[in-house]
mmCIF file of C-alpha atoms and ligand atoms in Angstrom:
data_model
loop_
_atom_site.group_PDB
_atom_site.id
_atom_site.type_symbol
_atom_site.label_atom_id
_atom_site.label_comp_id
_atom_site.label_asym_id
_atom_site.label_seq_id
_atom_site.Cartn_x
_atom_site.Cartn_y
_atom_site.Cartn_z
ATOM 1 C CA UNK V 1 -1.587 55.181 59.732
ATOM 2 C CA UNK V 2 -4.255 52.785 60.814
ATOM 3 C CA UNK V 3 -4.021 52.193 64.763
ATOM 4 C CA UNK V 4 -4.300 48.880 66.121
ATOM 5 C CA UNK V 5 -5.475 47.781 69.189
ATOM 6 C CA UNK V 6 -2.306 47.745 71.795
ATOM 7 C CA UNK V 7 -3.537 44.293 73.244
ATOM 8 C CA UNK V 8 -3.568 42.578 69.972
ATOM 9 C CA UNK V 9 -0.759 40.359 68.301
ATOM 10 C CA UNK V 10 -1.821 41.230 64.943
ATOM 11 C CA UNK V 11 0.178 43.379 63.134
ATOM 12 C CA UNK V 12 -2.156 43.494 60.216
ATOM 13 C CA UNK V 13 -1.448 45.107 56.660
ATOM 14 C CA UNK V 14 -2.342 49.022 56.622
ATOM 15 C CA UNK V 15 -3.909 48.290 53.124
ATOM 16 C CA UNK V 16 -5.969 45.629 54.486
ATOM 17 C CA UNK V 17 -6.760 47.490 57.400
ATOM 18 C CA UNK V 18 -8.259 50.111 55.138
ATOM 19 C CA UNK V 19 -10.843 48.088 53.329
ATOM 20 C CA UNK V 20 -14.579 47.535 54.337
ATOM 21 C CA UNK V 21 -15.873 44.173 54.849
ATOM 22 C CA UNK V 22 -18.737 43.634 52.386
ATOM 23 C CA UNK V 23 -21.847 45.563 53.359
ATOM 24 C CA UNK V 24 -24.101 43.417 51.266
ATOM 25 C CA UNK V 25 -23.090 40.369 53.216
ATOM 26 C CA UNK V 26 -24.134 42.097 56.318
ATOM 27 C CA UNK V 27 -27.378 42.488 55.288
ATOM 28 C CA UNK V 28 -27.647 39.069 54.324
ATOM 29 C CA UNK V 29 -26.283 38.078 58.105
ATOM 30 C CA UNK V 30 -29.308 40.437 59.567
ATOM 31 C CA UNK V 31 -31.526 38.952 57.364
ATOM 32 C CA UNK V 32 -30.731 35.465 58.498
ATOM 33 C CA UNK V 33 -30.959 36.545 62.189
ATOM 34 C CA UNK V 34 -34.597 37.536 61.633
ATOM 35 C CA UNK V 35 -35.203 34.348 60.059
ATOM 36 C CA UNK V 36 -33.809 32.054 62.716
ATOM 37 C CA UNK V 37 -36.204 33.637 65.265
ATOM 38 C CA UNK V 38 -38.948 32.858 62.735
ATOM 39 C CA UNK V 39 -40.385 36.007 61.031
ATOM 40 C CA UNK V 40 -41.381 36.011 57.340
ATOM 41 C CA UNK V 41 -38.499 37.521 55.807
ATOM 42 C CA UNK V 42 -38.957 39.451 52.241
ATOM 43 C CA UNK V 43 -35.513 39.402 50.985
ATOM 44 C CA UNK V 44 -34.315 42.010 47.939
ATOM 45 C CA UNK V 45 -30.672 41.996 49.006
ATOM 46 C CA UNK V 46 -29.638 38.899 46.847
ATOM 47 C CA UNK V 47 -26.858 39.893 44.498
ATOM 48 C CA UNK V 48 -27.400 36.560 42.516
ATOM 49 C CA UNK V 49 -29.782 35.220 40.300
ATOM 50 C CA UNK V 50 -32.885 32.872 42.209
ATOM 51 C CA UNK V 51 -32.733 30.164 39.469
ATOM 52 C CA UNK V 52 -30.684 27.139 39.717
ATOM 53 C CA UNK V 53 -27.737 26.284 37.041
ATOM 54 C CA UNK V 54 -28.819 24.707 33.776
ATOM 55 C CA UNK V 55 -28.960 20.990 33.976
ATOM 56 C CA UNK V 56 -26.839 20.490 30.606
ATOM 57 C CA UNK V 57 -24.092 23.074 32.857
ATOM 58 C CA UNK V 58 -24.275 20.619 35.620
ATOM 59 C CA UNK V 59 -24.292 17.517 33.618
ATOM 60 C CA UNK V 60 -21.160 18.203 32.114
ATOM 61 C CA UNK V 61 -19.566 19.124 35.630
ATOM 62 C CA UNK V 62 -20.391 15.197 36.348
ATOM 63 C CA UNK V 63 -19.222 14.277 33.206
ATOM 64 C CA UNK V 64 -15.721 16.027 33.521
ATOM 65 C CA UNK V 65 -15.669 14.501 37.085
ATOM 66 C CA UNK V 66 -16.038 11.096 36.282
ATOM 67 C CA UNK V 67 -13.588 11.229 33.289
ATOM 68 C CA UNK V 68 -10.872 12.576 36.073
ATOM 69 C CA UNK V 69 -10.769 16.319 35.113
ATOM 70 C CA UNK V 70 -9.809 16.774 38.874
ATOM 71 C CA UNK V 71 -6.253 17.946 38.306
ATOM 72 C CA UNK V 72 -4.500 21.440 38.150
ATOM 73 C CA UNK V 73 -4.827 22.525 34.753
ATOM 74 C CA UNK V 74 -2.876 25.406 33.373
ATOM 75 C CA UNK V 75 -3.181 28.624 35.264
ATOM 76 C CA UNK V 76 -5.184 30.727 32.554
ATOM 77 C CA UNK V 77 -7.392 27.895 32.291
ATOM 78 C CA UNK V 78 -7.798 24.792 29.639
ATOM 79 C CA UNK V 79 -7.557 25.508 26.072
ATOM 80 C CA UNK V 80 -11.037 24.125 25.514
ATOM 81 C CA UNK V 81 -12.310 26.778 27.754
ATOM 82 C CA UNK V 82 -10.027 29.757 26.336
ATOM 83 C CA UNK V 83 -11.100 28.823 23.117
ATOM 84 C CA UNK V 84 -14.584 28.469 24.083
ATOM 85 C CA UNK V 85 -14.188 32.221 25.084
ATOM 86 C CA UNK V 86 -12.475 33.347 22.331
ATOM 87 C CA UNK V 87 -15.019 31.832 20.399
ATOM 88 C CA UNK V 88 -17.837 33.488 22.131
ATOM 89 C CA UNK V 89 -16.785 36.913 21.375
ATOM 90 C CA UNK V 90 -15.467 36.443 17.872
ATOM 91 C CA UNK V 91 -19.231 35.079 16.828
ATOM 92 C CA UNK V 92 -21.246 37.388 19.160
ATOM 93 C CA UNK V 93 -18.789 40.723 18.785
ATOM 94 C CA UNK V 94 -16.614 40.094 15.738
ATOM 95 C CA UNK V 95 -13.350 40.061 18.156
ATOM 96 C CA UNK V 96 -10.397 38.403 17.450
ATOM 97 C CA UNK V 97 -8.741 37.403 20.920
ATOM 98 C CA UNK V 98 -5.300 35.029 20.761
ATOM 99 C CA UNK V 99 -4.796 32.562 23.049
ATOM 100 C CA UNK V 100 -2.113 34.639 24.964
ATOM 101 C CA UNK V 101 -5.228 37.138 25.448
ATOM 102 C CA UNK V 102 -7.632 35.143 27.716
ATOM 103 C CA UNK V 103 -7.543 33.801 31.214
ATOM 104 C CA UNK V 104 -10.067 31.900 32.911
ATOM 105 C CA UNK V 105 -10.355 33.180 36.530
ATOM 106 C CA UNK V 106 -12.061 32.099 39.950
ATOM 107 C CA UNK V 107 -15.063 34.599 39.077
ATOM 108 C CA UNK V 108 -15.163 37.808 37.770
ATOM 109 C CA UNK V 109 -14.277 39.134 40.734
ATOM 110 C CA UNK V 110 -10.880 37.361 40.250
ATOM 111 C CA UNK V 111 -10.064 39.102 37.162
ATOM 112 C CA UNK V 112 -10.746 42.462 38.624
ATOM 113 C CA UNK V 113 -8.316 41.200 41.156
ATOM 114 C CA UNK V 114 -5.647 40.195 38.541
ATOM 115 C CA UNK V 115 -5.770 43.328 36.489
ATOM 116 C CA UNK V 116 -5.922 46.239 39.285
ATOM 117 C CA UNK V 117 -2.938 44.283 41.369
ATOM 118 C CA UNK V 118 -0.693 43.744 38.429
ATOM 119 C CA UNK V 119 -1.043 47.418 37.166
ATOM 120 C CA UNK V 120 -1.599 49.690 40.102
ATOM 121 C CA UNK V 121 1.373 51.550 41.822
ATOM 122 C CA UNK V 122 1.053 53.323 45.307
ATOM 123 C CA UNK V 123 -0.494 56.399 44.658
ATOM 124 C CA UNK V 124 -1.745 55.858 41.388
ATOM 125 C CA UNK V 125 -5.344 56.902 40.832
ATOM 126 C CA UNK V 126 -8.161 54.881 39.485
ATOM 127 C CA UNK V 127 -11.577 56.660 38.337
ATOM 128 C CA UNK V 128 -14.992 55.028 38.970
ATOM 129 C CA UNK V 129 -18.649 56.120 38.490
ATOM 130 C CA UNK V 130 -20.619 56.627 41.490
ATOM 131 C CA UNK V 131 -22.357 54.195 42.431
ATOM 132 C CA UNK V 132 -19.583 51.851 41.712
ATOM 133 C CA UNK V 133 -20.119 47.994 42.858
ATOM 134 C CA UNK V 134 -18.518 47.707 46.258
ATOM 135 C CA UNK V 135 -15.306 45.798 45.370
ATOM 136 C CA UNK V 136 -13.757 48.549 43.144
ATOM 137 C CA UNK V 137 -12.772 50.595 45.521
ATOM 138 C CA UNK V 138 -11.417 47.894 48.174
ATOM 139 C CA UNK V 139 -9.388 46.087 45.729
ATOM 140 C CA UNK V 140 -7.860 49.558 44.541
ATOM 141 C CA UNK V 141 -6.951 50.491 48.007
ATOM 142 C CA UNK V 142 -5.506 46.859 48.851
ATOM 143 C CA UNK V 143 -3.172 47.626 45.758
ATOM 144 C CA UNK V 144 -1.995 50.989 47.361
ATOM 145 C CA UNK V 145 -4.189 53.033 44.840
ATOM 146 C CA UNK V 146 -6.369 55.764 45.395
ATOM 147 C CA UNK V 147 -9.978 55.511 44.818
ATOM 148 C CA UNK V 148 -11.241 58.490 42.704
ATOM 149 C CA UNK V 149 -15.090 58.939 42.020
ATOM 150 C CA UNK V 150 -16.811 60.431 39.472
ATOM 151 C CA UNK V 151 -20.112 61.762 40.417
ATOM 152 C CA UNK V 152 -23.017 60.767 37.891
ATOM 153 C CA UNK V 153 -26.433 61.907 39.530
ATOM 154 C CA UNK V 154 -27.143 64.820 37.227
ATOM 155 C CA UNK V 155 -26.811 62.642 34.094
ATOM 156 C CA UNK V 156 -28.886 59.814 35.902
ATOM 157 C CA UNK V 157 -25.992 57.189 36.727
ATOM 158 C CA UNK V 158 -25.098 57.055 33.349
ATOM 159 C CA UNK V 159 -21.068 57.939 33.001
ATOM 160 C CA UNK V 160 -20.478 60.168 30.035
ATOM 161 C CA UNK V 161 -17.318 61.305 28.296
ATOM 162 C CA UNK V 162 -17.605 64.446 29.763
ATOM 163 C CA UNK V 163 -17.393 64.066 33.448
ATOM 164 C CA UNK V 164 -14.471 61.256 32.443
ATOM 165 C CA UNK V 165 -12.717 63.901 31.096
ATOM 166 C CA UNK V 166 -12.963 66.163 34.380
ATOM 167 C CA UNK V 167 -12.155 63.780 36.603
ATOM 168 C CA UNK V 168 -8.835 62.783 34.887
ATOM 169 C CA UNK V 169 -5.442 64.068 36.867
ATOM 170 C CA UNK V 170 -1.658 63.505 35.695
ATOM 171 C CA UNK V 171 -1.791 60.891 38.294
ATOM 172 C CA UNK V 172 -4.975 58.705 36.583
ATOM 173 C CA UNK V 173 -3.623 55.435 35.585
ATOM 174 C CA UNK V 174 -6.852 53.121 35.153
ATOM 175 C CA UNK V 175 -10.597 53.474 35.286
ATOM 176 C CA UNK V 176 -13.044 50.774 35.965
ATOM 177 C CA UNK V 177 -16.082 50.732 33.930
ATOM 178 C CA UNK V 178 -19.338 48.397 34.532
ATOM 179 C CA UNK V 179 -22.473 48.684 32.272
ATOM 180 C CA UNK V 180 -25.090 47.166 32.932
ATOM 181 C CA UNK V 181 -24.266 48.498 36.325
ATOM 182 C CA UNK V 182 -24.484 47.158 39.609
ATOM 183 C CA UNK V 183 -26.072 48.775 41.954
ATOM 184 C CA UNK V 184 -28.161 50.783 39.576
ATOM 185 C CA UNK V 185 -29.402 49.002 36.587
ATOM 186 C CA UNK V 186 -27.929 51.749 34.173
ATOM 187 C CA UNK V 187 -26.115 51.310 30.696
ATOM 188 C CA UNK V 188 -23.719 53.423 29.058
ATOM 189 C CA UNK V 189 -24.735 53.752 25.338
ATOM 190 C CA UNK V 190 -22.732 52.064 22.803
ATOM 191 C CA UNK V 191 -21.885 55.773 21.367
ATOM 192 C CA UNK V 192 -20.945 57.195 24.669
ATOM 193 C CA UNK V 193 -18.735 53.723 25.634
ATOM 194 C CA UNK V 194 -16.889 54.751 22.402
ATOM 195 C CA UNK V 195 -16.247 58.238 23.361
ATOM 196 C CA UNK V 196 -15.106 57.627 26.550
ATOM 197 C CA UNK V 197 -12.861 54.597 25.478
ATOM 198 C CA UNK V 198 -11.639 57.390 22.389
ATOM 199 C CA UNK V 199 -10.549 59.567 25.229
ATOM 200 C CA UNK V 200 -8.934 57.325 27.825
ATOM 201 C CA UNK V 201 -6.808 55.941 24.615
ATOM 202 C CA UNK V 202 -5.868 59.308 23.875
ATOM 203 C CA UNK V 203 -4.851 60.039 27.459
ATOM 204 C CA UNK V 204 -3.198 56.673 27.572
ATOM 205 C CA UNK V 205 -5.323 55.294 30.532
ATOM 206 C CA UNK V 206 -6.253 51.763 31.128
ATOM 207 C CA UNK V 207 -9.336 50.315 31.348
ATOM 208 C CA UNK V 208 -11.149 47.219 33.070
ATOM 209 C CA UNK V 209 -14.753 47.156 31.895
ATOM 210 C CA UNK V 210 -16.456 45.253 34.250
ATOM 211 C CA UNK V 211 -18.719 42.834 31.650
ATOM 212 C CA UNK V 212 -20.646 40.848 34.555
ATOM 213 C CA UNK V 213 -24.000 41.665 33.488
ATOM 214 C CA UNK V 214 -23.135 41.738 29.606
ATOM 215 C CA UNK V 215 -26.271 39.458 28.566
ATOM 216 C CA UNK V 216 -29.274 40.783 30.800
ATOM 217 C CA UNK V 217 -29.911 43.876 29.111
ATOM 218 C CA UNK V 218 -33.572 45.284 28.344
ATOM 219 C CA UNK V 219 -34.726 46.803 25.007
ATOM 220 C CA UNK V 220 -34.657 49.707 23.861
ATOM 221 C CA UNK V 221 -31.058 49.251 25.535
ATOM 222 C CA UNK V 222 -28.428 47.093 23.479
ATOM 223 C CA UNK V 223 -26.248 44.265 24.809
ATOM 224 C CA UNK V 224 -23.091 45.704 24.255
ATOM 225 C CA UNK V 225 -19.064 44.791 24.767
ATOM 226 C CA UNK V 226 -16.181 46.773 24.762
ATOM 227 C CA UNK V 227 -15.166 43.760 22.338
ATOM 228 C CA UNK V 228 -16.970 45.317 19.620
ATOM 229 C CA UNK V 229 -14.327 48.227 19.720
ATOM 230 C CA UNK V 230 -11.899 49.101 17.188
ATOM 231 C CA UNK V 231 -8.450 47.433 17.673
ATOM 232 C CA UNK V 232 -6.809 50.506 18.347
ATOM 233 C CA UNK V 233 -9.530 51.315 20.997
ATOM 234 C CA UNK V 234 -8.830 48.103 22.923
ATOM 235 C CA UNK V 235 -5.031 48.790 23.578
ATOM 236 C CA UNK V 236 -5.367 49.016 27.334
ATOM 237 C CA UNK V 237 -8.703 47.487 27.796
ATOM 238 C CA UNK V 238 -8.810 44.520 30.105
ATOM 239 C CA UNK V 239 -12.544 42.905 29.792
ATOM 240 C CA UNK V 240 -13.424 40.964 32.877
ATOM 241 C CA UNK V 241 -16.054 38.375 32.384
ATOM 242 C CA UNK V 242 -18.151 36.011 34.342
ATOM 243 C CA UNK V 243 -20.146 33.214 34.315
ATOM 244 C CA UNK V 244 -22.167 33.660 37.725
ATOM 245 C CA UNK V 245 -25.008 35.606 37.107
ATOM 246 C CA UNK V 246 -25.677 34.830 32.921
ATOM 247 C CA UNK V 247 -25.648 30.975 33.910
ATOM 248 C CA UNK V 248 -26.774 31.432 37.458
ATOM 249 C CA UNK V 249 -23.276 29.778 38.278
ATOM 250 C CA UNK V 250 -22.527 32.251 41.371
ATOM 251 C CA UNK V 251 -20.584 28.978 43.694
ATOM 252 C CA UNK V 252 -19.081 27.638 40.913
ATOM 253 C CA UNK V 253 -16.383 30.404 40.636
ATOM 254 C CA UNK V 254 -15.603 31.209 37.559
ATOM 255 C CA UNK V 255 -14.873 33.999 35.159
ATOM 256 C CA UNK V 256 -12.409 35.173 32.355
ATOM 257 C CA UNK V 257 -9.975 38.166 31.449
ATOM 258 C CA UNK V 258 -9.691 39.305 28.242
ATOM 259 C CA UNK V 259 -6.721 41.651 27.791
ATOM 260 C CA UNK V 260 -3.466 42.814 25.903
ATOM 261 C CA UNK V 261 -0.624 39.697 26.017
ATOM 262 C CA UNK V 262 1.724 41.844 28.253
ATOM 263 C CA UNK V 263 -1.319 42.769 30.678
ATOM 264 C CA UNK V 264 -2.402 39.427 30.530
ATOM 265 C CA UNK V 265 1.244 37.650 31.677
ATOM 266 C CA UNK V 266 1.448 39.754 34.483
ATOM 267 C CA UNK V 267 -2.184 38.685 35.736
ATOM 268 C CA UNK V 268 -1.026 35.101 35.348
ATOM 269 C CA UNK V 269 1.860 35.615 37.660
ATOM 270 C CA UNK V 270 -0.675 36.950 40.401
ATOM 271 C CA UNK V 271 -2.821 34.241 39.807
ATOM 272 C CA UNK V 272 -0.156 31.599 39.753
ATOM 273 C CA UNK V 273 0.868 32.430 42.912
ATOM 274 C CA UNK V 274 -2.435 32.859 44.742
ATOM 275 C CA UNK V 275 -5.220 30.198 43.590
ATOM 276 C CA UNK V 276 -3.273 28.844 40.469
ATOM 277 C CA UNK V 277 -5.943 27.744 38.214
ATOM 278 C CA UNK V 278 -9.819 27.980 38.501
ATOM 279 C CA UNK V 279 -11.593 25.053 39.506
ATOM 280 C CA UNK V 280 -10.824 22.462 36.731
ATOM 281 C CA UNK V 281 -14.681 20.875 37.105
ATOM 282 C CA UNK V 282 -16.249 24.600 36.848
ATOM 283 C CA UNK V 283 -14.096 25.319 33.674
ATOM 284 C CA UNK V 284 -16.125 22.019 31.835
ATOM 285 C CA UNK V 285 -19.242 23.429 33.014
ATOM 286 C CA UNK V 286 -17.941 26.640 31.965
ATOM 287 C CA UNK V 287 -17.266 25.228 28.677
ATOM 288 C CA UNK V 288 -20.926 23.404 28.367
ATOM 289 C CA UNK V 289 -22.201 27.258 29.576
ATOM 290 C CA UNK V 290 -20.525 28.812 26.193
ATOM 291 C CA UNK V 291 -21.256 25.910 23.862
ATOM 292 C CA UNK V 292 -24.258 24.286 24.812
ATOM 293 C CA UNK V 293 -27.985 25.382 24.528
ATOM 294 C CA UNK V 294 -29.076 28.901 25.040
ATOM 295 C CA UNK V 295 -32.460 28.560 26.000
ATOM 296 C CA UNK V 296 -32.079 28.796 29.781
ATOM 297 C CA UNK V 297 -30.630 32.345 29.148
ATOM 298 C CA UNK V 298 -33.183 33.229 27.256
ATOM 299 C CA UNK V 299 -35.413 31.636 29.765
ATOM 300 C CA UNK V 300 -34.308 33.832 32.953
ATOM 301 C CA UNK V 301 -33.533 37.102 30.762
ATOM 302 C CA UNK V 302 -37.389 36.778 29.805
ATOM 303 C CA UNK V 303 -38.210 36.137 33.538
ATOM 304 C CA UNK V 304 -36.116 39.369 34.685
ATOM 305 C CA UNK V 305 -38.017 41.530 31.995
ATOM 306 C CA UNK V 306 -41.190 40.901 33.365
ATOM 307 C CA UNK V 307 -40.019 40.967 37.150
ATOM 308 C CA UNK V 308 -38.788 44.649 35.940
ATOM 309 C CA UNK V 309 -41.141 45.948 34.136
ATOM 310 C CA UNK V 310 -43.817 44.659 37.176
ATOM 311 C CA UNK V 311 -41.589 46.371 39.888
ATOM 312 C CA UNK V 312 -40.560 49.564 38.084
ATOM 313 C CA UNK V 313 -44.167 50.511 37.667
ATOM 314 C CA UNK V 314 -45.071 49.199 41.059
ATOM 315 C CA UNK V 315 -42.025 51.558 42.949
ATOM 316 C CA UNK V 316 -43.234 54.687 40.690
ATOM 317 C CA UNK V 317 -46.659 54.184 42.238
ATOM 318 C CA UNK V 318 -45.064 54.429 45.644
ATOM 319 C CA UNK V 319 -44.977 58.126 47.049
ATOM 320 C CA UNK V 320 -41.971 59.978 47.713
ATOM 321 C CA UNK V 321 -40.040 57.148 45.848
ATOM 322 C CA UNK V 322 -38.534 57.940 42.571
ATOM 323 C CA UNK V 323 -36.633 55.407 40.446
ATOM 324 C CA UNK V 324 -34.687 55.466 37.041
ATOM 325 C CA UNK V 325 -34.836 53.252 34.628
ATOM 326 C CA UNK V 326 -32.608 50.194 34.878
ATOM 327 C CA UNK V 327 -31.766 49.011 31.365
ATOM 328 C CA UNK V 328 -29.756 46.041 32.510
ATOM 329 C CA UNK V 329 -28.535 43.853 35.479
ATOM 330 C CA UNK V 330 -31.558 42.531 37.749
ATOM 331 C CA UNK V 331 -31.529 45.839 40.182
ATOM 332 C CA UNK V 332 -33.938 48.465 40.999
ATOM 333 C CA UNK V 333 -32.162 51.743 42.296
ATOM 334 C CA UNK V 334 -34.756 54.151 43.730
ATOM 335 C CA UNK V 335 -34.112 57.252 45.472
ATOM 336 C CA UNK V 336 -35.959 57.875 49.187
ATOM 337 C CA UNK V 337 -34.169 61.346 49.289
ATOM 338 C CA UNK V 338 -38.013 62.478 49.502
ATOM 339 C CA UNK V 339 -38.907 60.080 52.500
ATOM 340 C CA UNK V 340 -36.094 61.624 54.509
ATOM 341 C CA UNK V 341 -36.035 64.797 56.531
ATOM 342 C CA UNK V 342 -38.427 63.918 58.940
ATOM 343 C CA UNK V 343 -38.389 60.926 61.289
ATOM 344 C CA UNK V 344 -35.351 59.527 58.991
ATOM 345 C CA UNK V 345 -32.124 61.349 58.374
ATOM 346 C CA UNK V 346 -30.593 58.558 56.116
ATOM 347 C CA UNK V 347 -30.984 55.871 53.811
ATOM 348 C CA UNK V 348 -29.284 53.598 56.331
ATOM 349 C CA UNK V 349 -32.149 54.714 58.770
ATOM 350 C CA UNK V 350 -34.677 53.552 56.040
ATOM 351 C CA UNK V 351 -33.196 50.161 55.680
ATOM 352 C CA UNK V 352 -32.961 49.272 59.206
ATOM 353 C CA UNK V 353 -36.222 50.149 60.133
ATOM 354 C CA UNK V 354 -37.761 48.641 56.954
ATOM 355 C CA UNK V 355 -36.222 45.307 58.153
ATOM 356 C CA UNK V 356 -37.437 45.811 61.785
ATOM 357 C CA UNK V 357 -40.528 46.926 61.129
ATOM 358 C CA UNK V 358 -41.670 45.005 58.202
ATOM 359 C CA UNK V 359 -39.120 42.445 57.607
ATOM 360 C CA UNK V 360 -37.821 43.395 54.384
ATOM 361 C CA UNK V 361 -34.257 43.458 53.339
ATOM 362 C CA UNK V 362 -33.152 45.832 50.508
ATOM 363 C CA UNK V 363 -29.184 47.353 50.592
ATOM 364 C CA UNK V 364 -28.424 50.775 51.392
ATOM 365 C CA UNK V 365 -27.551 52.795 48.464
ATOM 366 C CA UNK V 366 -24.311 54.133 50.607
ATOM 367 C CA UNK V 367 -22.578 50.812 50.290
ATOM 368 C CA UNK V 368 -22.380 51.842 47.030
ATOM 369 C CA UNK V 369 -21.416 55.501 46.939
ATOM 370 C CA UNK V 370 -24.989 56.887 46.843
ATOM 371 C CA UNK V 371 -26.732 57.613 50.097
ATOM 372 C CA UNK V 372 -30.300 58.585 49.829
ATOM 373 C CA UNK V 373 -30.896 55.179 47.359
ATOM 374 C CA UNK V 374 -31.782 51.740 47.723
ATOM 375 C CA UNK V 375 -30.801 48.547 45.601
ATOM 376 C CA UNK V 376 -33.679 46.453 45.175
ATOM 377 C CA UNK V 377 -32.744 43.098 43.801
ATOM 378 C CA UNK V 378 -35.606 41.501 41.583
ATOM 379 C CA UNK V 379 -33.416 38.199 41.596
ATOM 380 C CA UNK V 380 -36.278 36.897 43.466
ATOM 381 C CA UNK V 381 -40.092 35.548 42.894
ATOM 382 C CA UNK V 382 -42.987 37.469 41.439
ATOM 383 C CA UNK V 383 -44.666 36.771 44.886
ATOM 384 C CA UNK V 384 -41.936 38.085 46.979
ATOM 385 C CA UNK V 385 -41.728 41.066 44.798
ATOM 386 C CA UNK V 386 -45.607 41.935 45.282
ATOM 387 C CA UNK V 387 -45.290 41.188 48.880
ATOM 388 C CA UNK V 388 -42.216 43.408 49.396
ATOM 389 C CA UNK V 389 -43.482 46.166 47.306
ATOM 390 C CA UNK V 390 -46.374 46.061 49.673
ATOM 391 C CA UNK V 391 -44.586 46.407 52.811
ATOM 392 C CA UNK V 392 -42.264 49.025 51.293
ATOM 393 C CA UNK V 393 -45.375 51.060 50.611
ATOM 394 C CA UNK V 394 -46.799 50.604 53.936
ATOM 395 C CA UNK V 395 -43.783 51.566 55.734
ATOM 396 C CA UNK V 396 -43.456 55.143 53.420
ATOM 397 C CA UNK V 397 -47.033 55.697 53.872
ATOM 398 C CA UNK V 398 -46.439 55.410 57.875
ATOM 399 C CA UNK V 399 -43.516 57.977 58.035
ATOM 400 C CA UNK V 400 -44.158 61.252 59.063
ATOM 401 C CA UNK V 401 -42.817 63.985 56.550
HETATM 402 C C1 PLP O 1 -20.591 44.159 38.942
HETATM 403 C C2 PLP O 1 -20.251 42.917 39.381
HETATM 404 N N1 PLP O 1 -18.757 42.400 39.031
HETATM 405 C C3 PLP O 1 -18.373 41.260 39.198
HETATM 406 C C4 PLP O 1 -18.840 40.488 40.291
HETATM 407 C C5 PLP O 1 -18.323 39.173 40.300
HETATM 408 O O1 PLP O 1 -18.932 38.236 39.983
HETATM 409 P P1 PLP O 1 -18.172 36.865 40.396
HETATM 410 O O2 PLP O 1 -16.914 36.723 40.862
HETATM 411 O O3 PLP O 1 -19.274 35.695 40.854
HETATM 412 O O4 PLP O 1 -17.838 36.143 38.758
HETATM 413 C C6 PLP O 1 -20.328 40.528 40.594
HETATM 414 C C7 PLP O 1 -20.713 39.885 41.626
HETATM 415 O O5 PLP O 1 -21.623 40.272 42.350
HETATM 416 C C8 PLP O 1 -20.659 42.137 40.147
HETATM 417 O O6 PLP O 1 -22.308 42.582 40.892
#
């Protein structure tokens, strides 16, 4: 039981009381406070592209507004958007989804929320790899489920089928996979992904695979969607997708879920009684995002590729920092363990002092279940990256062992 202050009139929900507020947002607020004091802050905290939404997508939204597409749509989205999503997966991954297996959502986050809430009963165990995206355990807690974490440090944060097998218990109902991973940037190789899915299907465990960073993958790693798996491996699978990162559309709040008919039907109930349909104008914009020219996606990817290469090299030059290769998304996830034990004992202290002394924002790995690490977002300009790395290096060199 959670304790509530005796004087408070609010008898809040126990599940919501157990949830943590977003720690990534807390870092943003700390940086904002420093900026307000006039500090020159370098911000590696952002979980969103630094690019603007491509012009063709914005124009599609303007046209939709002028054409009066400003009313409620069907709960699961317009026919046009549903078809555009189906066509994208058919073309790219040779997958055949029906109209009753797709729904548009208010961001990938709502797809995950719908999928968890419509499946989980009190006490059901939900597996997720560490480090995890911050929202996963919170949504599970909200649904009265029990988040169960899989340690993956010994495989460099790449989840393996063996690790999953060891974590399954008779109460395991669901696993949430995320590749490319926020925060580690690691990618589960397609063959291992298939092995994981074979195991889960054999054990009757449901799967949500969060494909938010689907298209931001750096060779030799390959773009891979669970949609490309044989149909028998997709019988209990929900794909949660997003337009936020791929098309620099974070503020538009548009995403989707692809799941078996029965699961989709339940998710539609949750969505229908919470947000109804996703924003009608954002839906028209999303159709253009999928069907219009893809050159802006390629341009963003090429920029991230250059930044990633530069950053990884620069971070590896800093003494006492070590960094696995992030194969996707737009984050590096270096370990600062070797900097701890002297003046600093935790990565949280590292983050706080880096902000106070060098006005540089990074996110503590502990927020993602991986204390001792930092998440550095390279969704920022090359100049900011260069300046930030100078500051991190200066800070680390100053630290007494
Ligand atoms: C791993 C992951 N999944 C899902 C999302 C949700 O994205 P959105 O709700 O903006 O589509 C994010 C956003 O940061 C993310 O990092």
